[in-house]
Amino acid sequence: MGQRIIQVDAFTARPFAGNPAAVCLLEEPRDESWMQLVAREMNLSETAFLLPEGDGYRLRWFTPTAEVDLCGHATLASAHVLWEEGVLPPAEPARFYTRSGLLTARRLDGWIEMNFPATPATPVPPPLGLSEALGVRPRLVARSQFDYLIELESEEMVRALRPDPTRLLAIEARGFIVTSRAESSDYHFVSRFFAPSVGVPEDPVTGSAHCTLAPFWCSRLGSSTLTGYQASARGGLVRVRLDGERVFISGQAVTVMRAEGFF
């Protein structure tokens, strides 16, 4: 039997939107170089690898060029696959052992809710070259464990942004979260995420970025429960609930492809 690979669109209820991720259900350990080659072959922003471990699964995430410490949409896709493929009973939570510790997910009213660590951002002076790389002057710049958070004046500015990925590469960070308060009544804030340093020029919908966006906007807007829209070309809705040092991130997912790889 070959290697099962399932492609899922995460943070959406319909195919060809949200953020696609490949999920590999491993039956035995595979080495890191093999996983990186598979991720490069899939050529999606993330490929997730699941291996049974104790009462849950060892979960690792790879972009086409690097392994990363935290990924929301591929975790959402992994939980979706475990339930949809009948590996886990529908009412049983998914437990993932990762570089970022234990992450859990559960089904809740047609959505999947994930329990992630909050990664709040602290205001910092803009790094050299940031305004030139973005092509706009930020309202505020902050730095989290992984990324820069850049607040702009309006949703229109966020949507119109056309950053220079080569200039972004010169600034040390996993990625750049660009955000503003929403102008629509359908959600509270909008964002986009750029991570050329890990081979992702723009990520369609980024769960892990909402570990930073949630504490930022919950503080600004005075609410512990918000909805964000990531305004990429594919787009996706992300619900967040801040509870102390944890962020509960909710989204929907749909399977778009099942395949068997002979490698």
JSON list of N, CA and C in Angstrom, two decimals, residues 18-56:
[
{"chain": "A", "resi": 18, "resn": "GLY", "atom": "N", "xyz": [-10.36, 29.38, 1.18]},
{"chain": "A", "resi": 18, "resn": "GLY", "atom": "CA", "xyz": [-9.59, 29.09, 2.38]},
{"chain": "A", "resi": 18, "resn": "GLY", "atom": "C", "xyz": [-8.13, 28.79, 2.05]},
{"chain": "A", "resi": 19, "resn": "ASN", "atom": "N", "xyz": [-7.52, 27.94, 2.86]},
{"chain": "A", "resi": 19, "resn": "ASN", "atom": "CA", "xyz": [-6.09, 27.63, 2.69]},
{"chain": "A", "resi": 19, "resn": "ASN", "atom": "C", "xyz": [-5.91, 26.13, 2.51]},
{"chain": "A", "resi": 20, "resn": "PRO", "atom": "N", "xyz": [-5.37, 25.69, 1.38]},
{"chain": "A", "resi": 20, "resn": "PRO", "atom": "CA", "xyz": [-5.18, 24.26, 1.16]},
{"chain": "A", "resi": 20, "resn": "PRO", "atom": "C", "xyz": [-3.99, 23.71, 1.94]},
{"chain": "A", "resi": 21, "resn": "ALA", "atom": "N", "xyz": [-4.17, 22.51, 2.47]},
{"chain": "A", "resi": 21, "resn": "ALA", "atom": "CA", "xyz": [-3.08, 21.79, 3.15]},
{"chain": "A", "resi": 21, "resn": "ALA", "atom": "C", "xyz": [-3.16, 20.33, 2.77]},
{"chain": "A", "resi": 22, "resn": "ALA", "atom": "N", "xyz": [-2.01, 19.70, 2.65]},
{"chain": "A", "resi": 22, "resn": "ALA", "atom": "CA", "xyz": [-1.95, 18.25, 2.45]},
{"chain": "A", "resi": 22, "resn": "ALA", "atom": "C", "xyz": [-1.73, 17.59, 3.81]},
{"chain": "A", "resi": 23, "resn": "VAL", "atom": "N", "xyz": [-2.39, 16.46, 4.03]},
{"chain": "A", "resi": 23, "resn": "VAL", "atom": "CA", "xyz": [-2.25, 15.73, 5.28]},
{"chain": "A", "resi": 23, "resn": "VAL", "atom": "C", "xyz": [-1.81, 14.31, 4.95]},
{"chain": "A", "resi": 24, "resn": "CYS", "atom": "N", "xyz": [-0.66, 13.91, 5.48]},
{"chain": "A", "resi": 24, "resn": "CYS", "atom": "CA", "xyz": [-0.13, 12.56, 5.29]},
{"chain": "A", "resi": 24, "resn": "CYS", "atom": "C", "xyz": [-0.36, 11.75, 6.56]},
{"chain": "A", "resi": 25, "resn": "LEU", "atom": "N", "xyz": [-1.09, 10.65, 6.45]},
{"chain": "A", "resi": 25, "resn": "LEU", "atom": "CA", "xyz": [-1.33, 9.75, 7.58]},
{"chain": "A", "resi": 25, "resn": "LEU", "atom": "C", "xyz": [-0.25, 8.68, 7.57]},
{"chain": "A", "resi": 26, "resn": "LEU", "atom": "N", "xyz": [0.73, 8.82, 8.45]},
{"chain": "A", "resi": 26, "resn": "LEU", "atom": "CA", "xyz": [1.86, 7.90, 8.48]},
{"chain": "A", "resi": 26, "resn": "LEU", "atom": "C", "xyz": [1.54, 6.67, 9.32]},
{"chain": "A", "resi": 27, "resn": "GLU", "atom": "N", "xyz": [2.04, 5.52, 8.89]},
{"chain": "A", "resi": 27, "resn": "GLU", "atom": "CA", "xyz": [1.90, 4.29, 9.66]},
{"chain": "A", "resi": 27, "resn": "GLU", "atom": "C", "xyz": [3.18, 3.94, 10.38]},
{"chain": "A", "resi": 28, "resn": "GLU", "atom": "N", "xyz": [4.26, 4.59, 10.01]},
{"chain": "A", "resi": 28, "resn": "GLU", "atom": "CA", "xyz": [5.56, 4.39, 10.65]},
{"chain": "A", "resi": 28, "resn": "GLU", "atom": "C", "xyz": [6.36, 5.68, 10.54]},
{"chain": "A", "resi": 29, "resn": "PRO", "atom": "N", "xyz": [7.36, 5.85, 11.41]},
{"chain": "A", "resi": 29, "resn": "PRO", "atom": "CA", "xyz": [8.16, 7.08, 11.35]},
{"chain": "A", "resi": 29, "resn": "PRO", "atom": "C", "xyz": [8.88, 7.22, 10.01]},
{"chain": "A", "resi": 30, "resn": "ARG", "atom": "N", "xyz": [8.96, 8.46, 9.54]},
{"chain": "A", "resi": 30, "resn": "ARG", "atom": "CA", "xyz": [9.74, 8.78, 8.33]},
{"chain": "A", "resi": 30, "resn": "ARG", "atom": "C", "xyz": [10.70, 9.89, 8.67]},
{"chain": "A", "resi": 31, "resn": "ASP", "atom": "N", "xyz": [11.84, 9.92, 7.98]},
{"chain": "A", "resi": 31, "resn": "ASP", "atom": "CA", "xyz": [12.85, 10.91, 8.34]},
{"chain": "A", "resi": 31, "resn": "ASP", "atom": "C", "xyz": [12.49, 12.29, 7.81]},
{"chain": "A", "resi": 32, "resn": "GLU", "atom": "N", "xyz": [13.13, 13.29, 8.40]},
{"chain": "A", "resi": 32, "resn": "GLU", "atom": "CA", "xyz": [12.82, 14.69, 8.11]},
{"chain": "A", "resi": 32, "resn": "GLU", "atom": "C", "xyz": [13.05, 15.04, 6.65]},
{"chain": "A", "resi": 33, "resn": "SER", "atom": "N", "xyz": [14.12, 14.51, 6.06]},
{"chain": "A", "resi": 33, "resn": "SER", "atom": "CA", "xyz": [14.42, 14.84, 4.66]},
{"chain": "A", "resi": 33, "resn": "SER", "atom": "C", "xyz": [13.33, 14.33, 3.73]},
{"chain": "A", "resi": 34, "resn": "TRP", "atom": "N", "xyz": [12.77, 13.14, 4.04]},
{"chain": "A", "resi": 34, "resn": "TRP", "atom": "CA", "xyz": [11.66, 12.60, 3.23]},
{"chain": "A", "resi": 34, "resn": "TRP", "atom": "C", "xyz": [10.44, 13.50, 3.35]},
{"chain": "A", "resi": 35, "resn": "MET", "atom": "N", "xyz": [10.12, 13.93, 4.57]},
{"chain": "A", "resi": 35, "resn": "MET", "atom": "CA", "xyz": [8.96, 14.80, 4.76]},
{"chain": "A", "resi": 35, "resn": "MET", "atom": "C", "xyz": [9.13, 16.11, 4.01]},
{"chain": "A", "resi": 36, "resn": "GLN", "atom": "N", "xyz": [10.36, 16.65, 4.01]},
{"chain": "A", "resi": 36, "resn": "GLN", "atom": "CA", "xyz": [10.59, 17.90, 3.30]},
{"chain": "A", "resi": 36, "resn": "GLN", "atom": "C", "xyz": [10.42, 17.73, 1.80]},
{"chain": "A", "resi": 37, "resn": "LEU", "atom": "N", "xyz": [10.87, 16.58, 1.28]},
{"chain": "A", "resi": 37, "resn": "LEU", "atom": "CA", "xyz": [10.71, 16.31, -0.15]},
{"chain": "A", "resi": 37, "resn": "LEU", "atom": "C", "xyz": [9.23, 16.18, -0.53]},
{"chain": "A", "resi": 38, "resn": "VAL", "atom": "N", "xyz": [8.44, 15.51, 0.32]},
{"chain": "A", "resi": 38, "resn": "VAL", "atom": "CA", "xyz": [7.02, 15.38, 0.05]},
{"chain": "A", "resi": 38, "resn": "VAL", "atom": "C", "xyz": [6.35, 16.76, 0.06]},
{"chain": "A", "resi": 39, "resn": "ALA", "atom": "N", "xyz": [6.71, 17.59, 1.04]},
{"chain": "A", "resi": 39, "resn": "ALA", "atom": "CA", "xyz": [6.14, 18.94, 1.11]},
{"chain": "A", "resi": 39, "resn": "ALA", "atom": "C", "xyz": [6.51, 19.76, -0.12]},
{"chain": "A", "resi": 40, "resn": "ARG", "atom": "N", "xyz": [7.74, 19.60, -0.59]},
{"chain": "A", "resi": 40, "resn": "ARG", "atom": "CA", "xyz": [8.15, 20.31, -1.80]},
{"chain": "A", "resi": 40, "resn": "ARG", "atom": "C", "xyz": [7.36, 19.82, -3.00]},
{"chain": "A", "resi": 41, "resn": "GLU", "atom": "N", "xyz": [7.12, 18.49, -3.06]},
{"chain": "A", "resi": 41, "resn": "GLU", "atom": "CA", "xyz": [6.35, 17.92, -4.16]},
{"chain": "A", "resi": 41, "resn": "GLU", "atom": "C", "xyz": [4.90, 18.41, -4.14]},
{"chain": "A", "resi": 42, "resn": "MET", "atom": "N", "xyz": [4.29, 18.48, -2.94]},
{"chain": "A", "resi": 42, "resn": "MET", "atom": "CA", "xyz": [2.92, 18.95, -2.83]},
{"chain": "A", "resi": 42, "resn": "MET", "atom": "C", "xyz": [2.82, 20.43, -3.18]},
{"chain": "A", "resi": 43, "resn": "ASN", "atom": "N", "xyz": [3.85, 21.20, -2.82]},
{"chain": "A", "resi": 43, "resn": "ASN", "atom": "CA", "xyz": [3.95, 22.61, -3.19]},
{"chain": "A", "resi": 43, "resn": "ASN", "atom": "C", "xyz": [2.77, 23.44, -2.70]},
{"chain": "A", "resi": 44, "resn": "LEU", "atom": "N", "xyz": [2.28, 23.10, -1.50]},
{"chain": "A", "resi": 44, "resn": "LEU", "atom": "CA", "xyz": [1.27, 23.91, -0.82]},
{"chain": "A", "resi": 44, "resn": "LEU", "atom": "C", "xyz": [1.94, 24.68, 0.30]},
{"chain": "A", "resi": 45, "resn": "SER", "atom": "N", "xyz": [1.23, 25.65, 0.88]},
{"chain": "A", "resi": 45, "resn": "SER", "atom": "CA", "xyz": [1.87, 26.43, 1.93]},
{"chain": "A", "resi": 45, "resn": "SER", "atom": "C", "xyz": [2.27, 25.55, 3.11]},
{"chain": "A", "resi": 46, "resn": "GLU", "atom": "N", "xyz": [1.49, 24.47, 3.38]},
{"chain": "A", "resi": 46, "resn": "GLU", "atom": "CA", "xyz": [1.87, 23.52, 4.44]},
{"chain": "A", "resi": 46, "resn": "GLU", "atom": "C", "xyz": [1.46, 22.10, 4.06]},
{"chain": "A", "resi": 47, "resn": "THR", "atom": "N", "xyz": [2.31, 21.15, 4.43]},
{"chain": "A", "resi": 47, "resn": "THR", "atom": "CA", "xyz": [1.97, 19.74, 4.41]},
{"chain": "A", "resi": 47, "resn": "THR", "atom": "C", "xyz": [2.14, 19.21, 5.82]},
{"chain": "A", "resi": 48, "resn": "ALA", "atom": "N", "xyz": [1.12, 18.54, 6.33]},
{"chain": "A", "resi": 48, "resn": "ALA", "atom": "CA", "xyz": [1.13, 18.02, 7.71]},
{"chain": "A", "resi": 48, "resn": "ALA", "atom": "C", "xyz": [1.39, 16.52, 7.69]},
{"chain": "A", "resi": 49, "resn": "PHE", "atom": "N", "xyz": [2.16, 16.05, 8.68]},
{"chain": "A", "resi": 49, "resn": "PHE", "atom": "CA", "xyz": [2.47, 14.64, 8.81]},
{"chain": "A", "resi": 49, "resn": "PHE", "atom": "C", "xyz": [2.00, 14.16, 10.19]},
{"chain": "A", "resi": 50, "resn": "LEU", "atom": "N", "xyz": [1.14, 13.14, 10.19]},
{"chain": "A", "resi": 50, "resn": "LEU", "atom": "CA", "xyz": [0.55, 12.62, 11.42]},
{"chain": "A", "resi": 50, "resn": "LEU", "atom": "C", "xyz": [1.03, 11.20, 11.67]},
{"chain": "A", "resi": 51, "resn": "LEU", "atom": "N", "xyz": [1.50, 10.95, 12.89]},
{"chain": "A", "resi": 51, "resn": "LEU", "atom": "CA", "xyz": [1.94, 9.62, 13.29]},
{"chain": "A", "resi": 51, "resn": "LEU", "atom": "C", "xyz": [1.36, 9.32, 14.67]},
{"chain": "A", "resi": 52, "resn": "PRO", "atom": "N", "xyz": [0.65, 8.18, 14.84]},
{"chain": "A", "resi": 52, "resn": "PRO", "atom": "CA", "xyz": [0.09, 7.86, 16.16]},
{"chain": "A", "resi": 52, "resn": "PRO", "atom": "C", "xyz": [1.16, 7.87, 17.25]},
{"chain": "A", "resi": 53, "resn": "GLU", "atom": "N", "xyz": [0.81, 8.50, 18.40]},
{"chain": "A", "resi": 53, "resn": "GLU", "atom": "CA", "xyz": [1.73, 8.57, 19.52]},
{"chain": "A", "resi": 53, "resn": "GLU", "atom": "C", "xyz": [0.92, 8.66, 20.82]},
{"chain": "A", "resi": 54, "resn": "GLY", "atom": "N", "xyz": [1.02, 7.65, 21.67]},
{"chain": "A", "resi": 54, "resn": "GLY", "atom": "CA", "xyz": [0.31, 7.66, 22.93]},
{"chain": "A", "resi": 54, "resn": "GLY", "atom": "C", "xyz": [-1.19, 7.80, 22.72]},
{"chain": "A", "resi": 55, "resn": "ASP", "atom": "N", "xyz": [-1.77, 8.81, 23.38]},
{"chain": "A", "resi": 55, "resn": "ASP", "atom": "CA", "xyz": [-3.22, 9.04, 23.27]},
{"chain": "A", "resi": 55, "resn": "ASP", "atom": "C", "xyz": [-3.56, 10.04, 22.17]},
{"chain": "A", "resi": 56, "resn": "GLY", "atom": "N", "xyz": [-2.61, 10.29, 21.27]},
{"chain": "A", "resi": 56, "resn": "GLY", "atom": "CA", "xyz": [-2.85, 11.25, 20.21]},
{"chain": "A", "resi": 56, "resn": "GLY", "atom": "C", "xyz": [-1.95, 11.00, 19.01]}
]
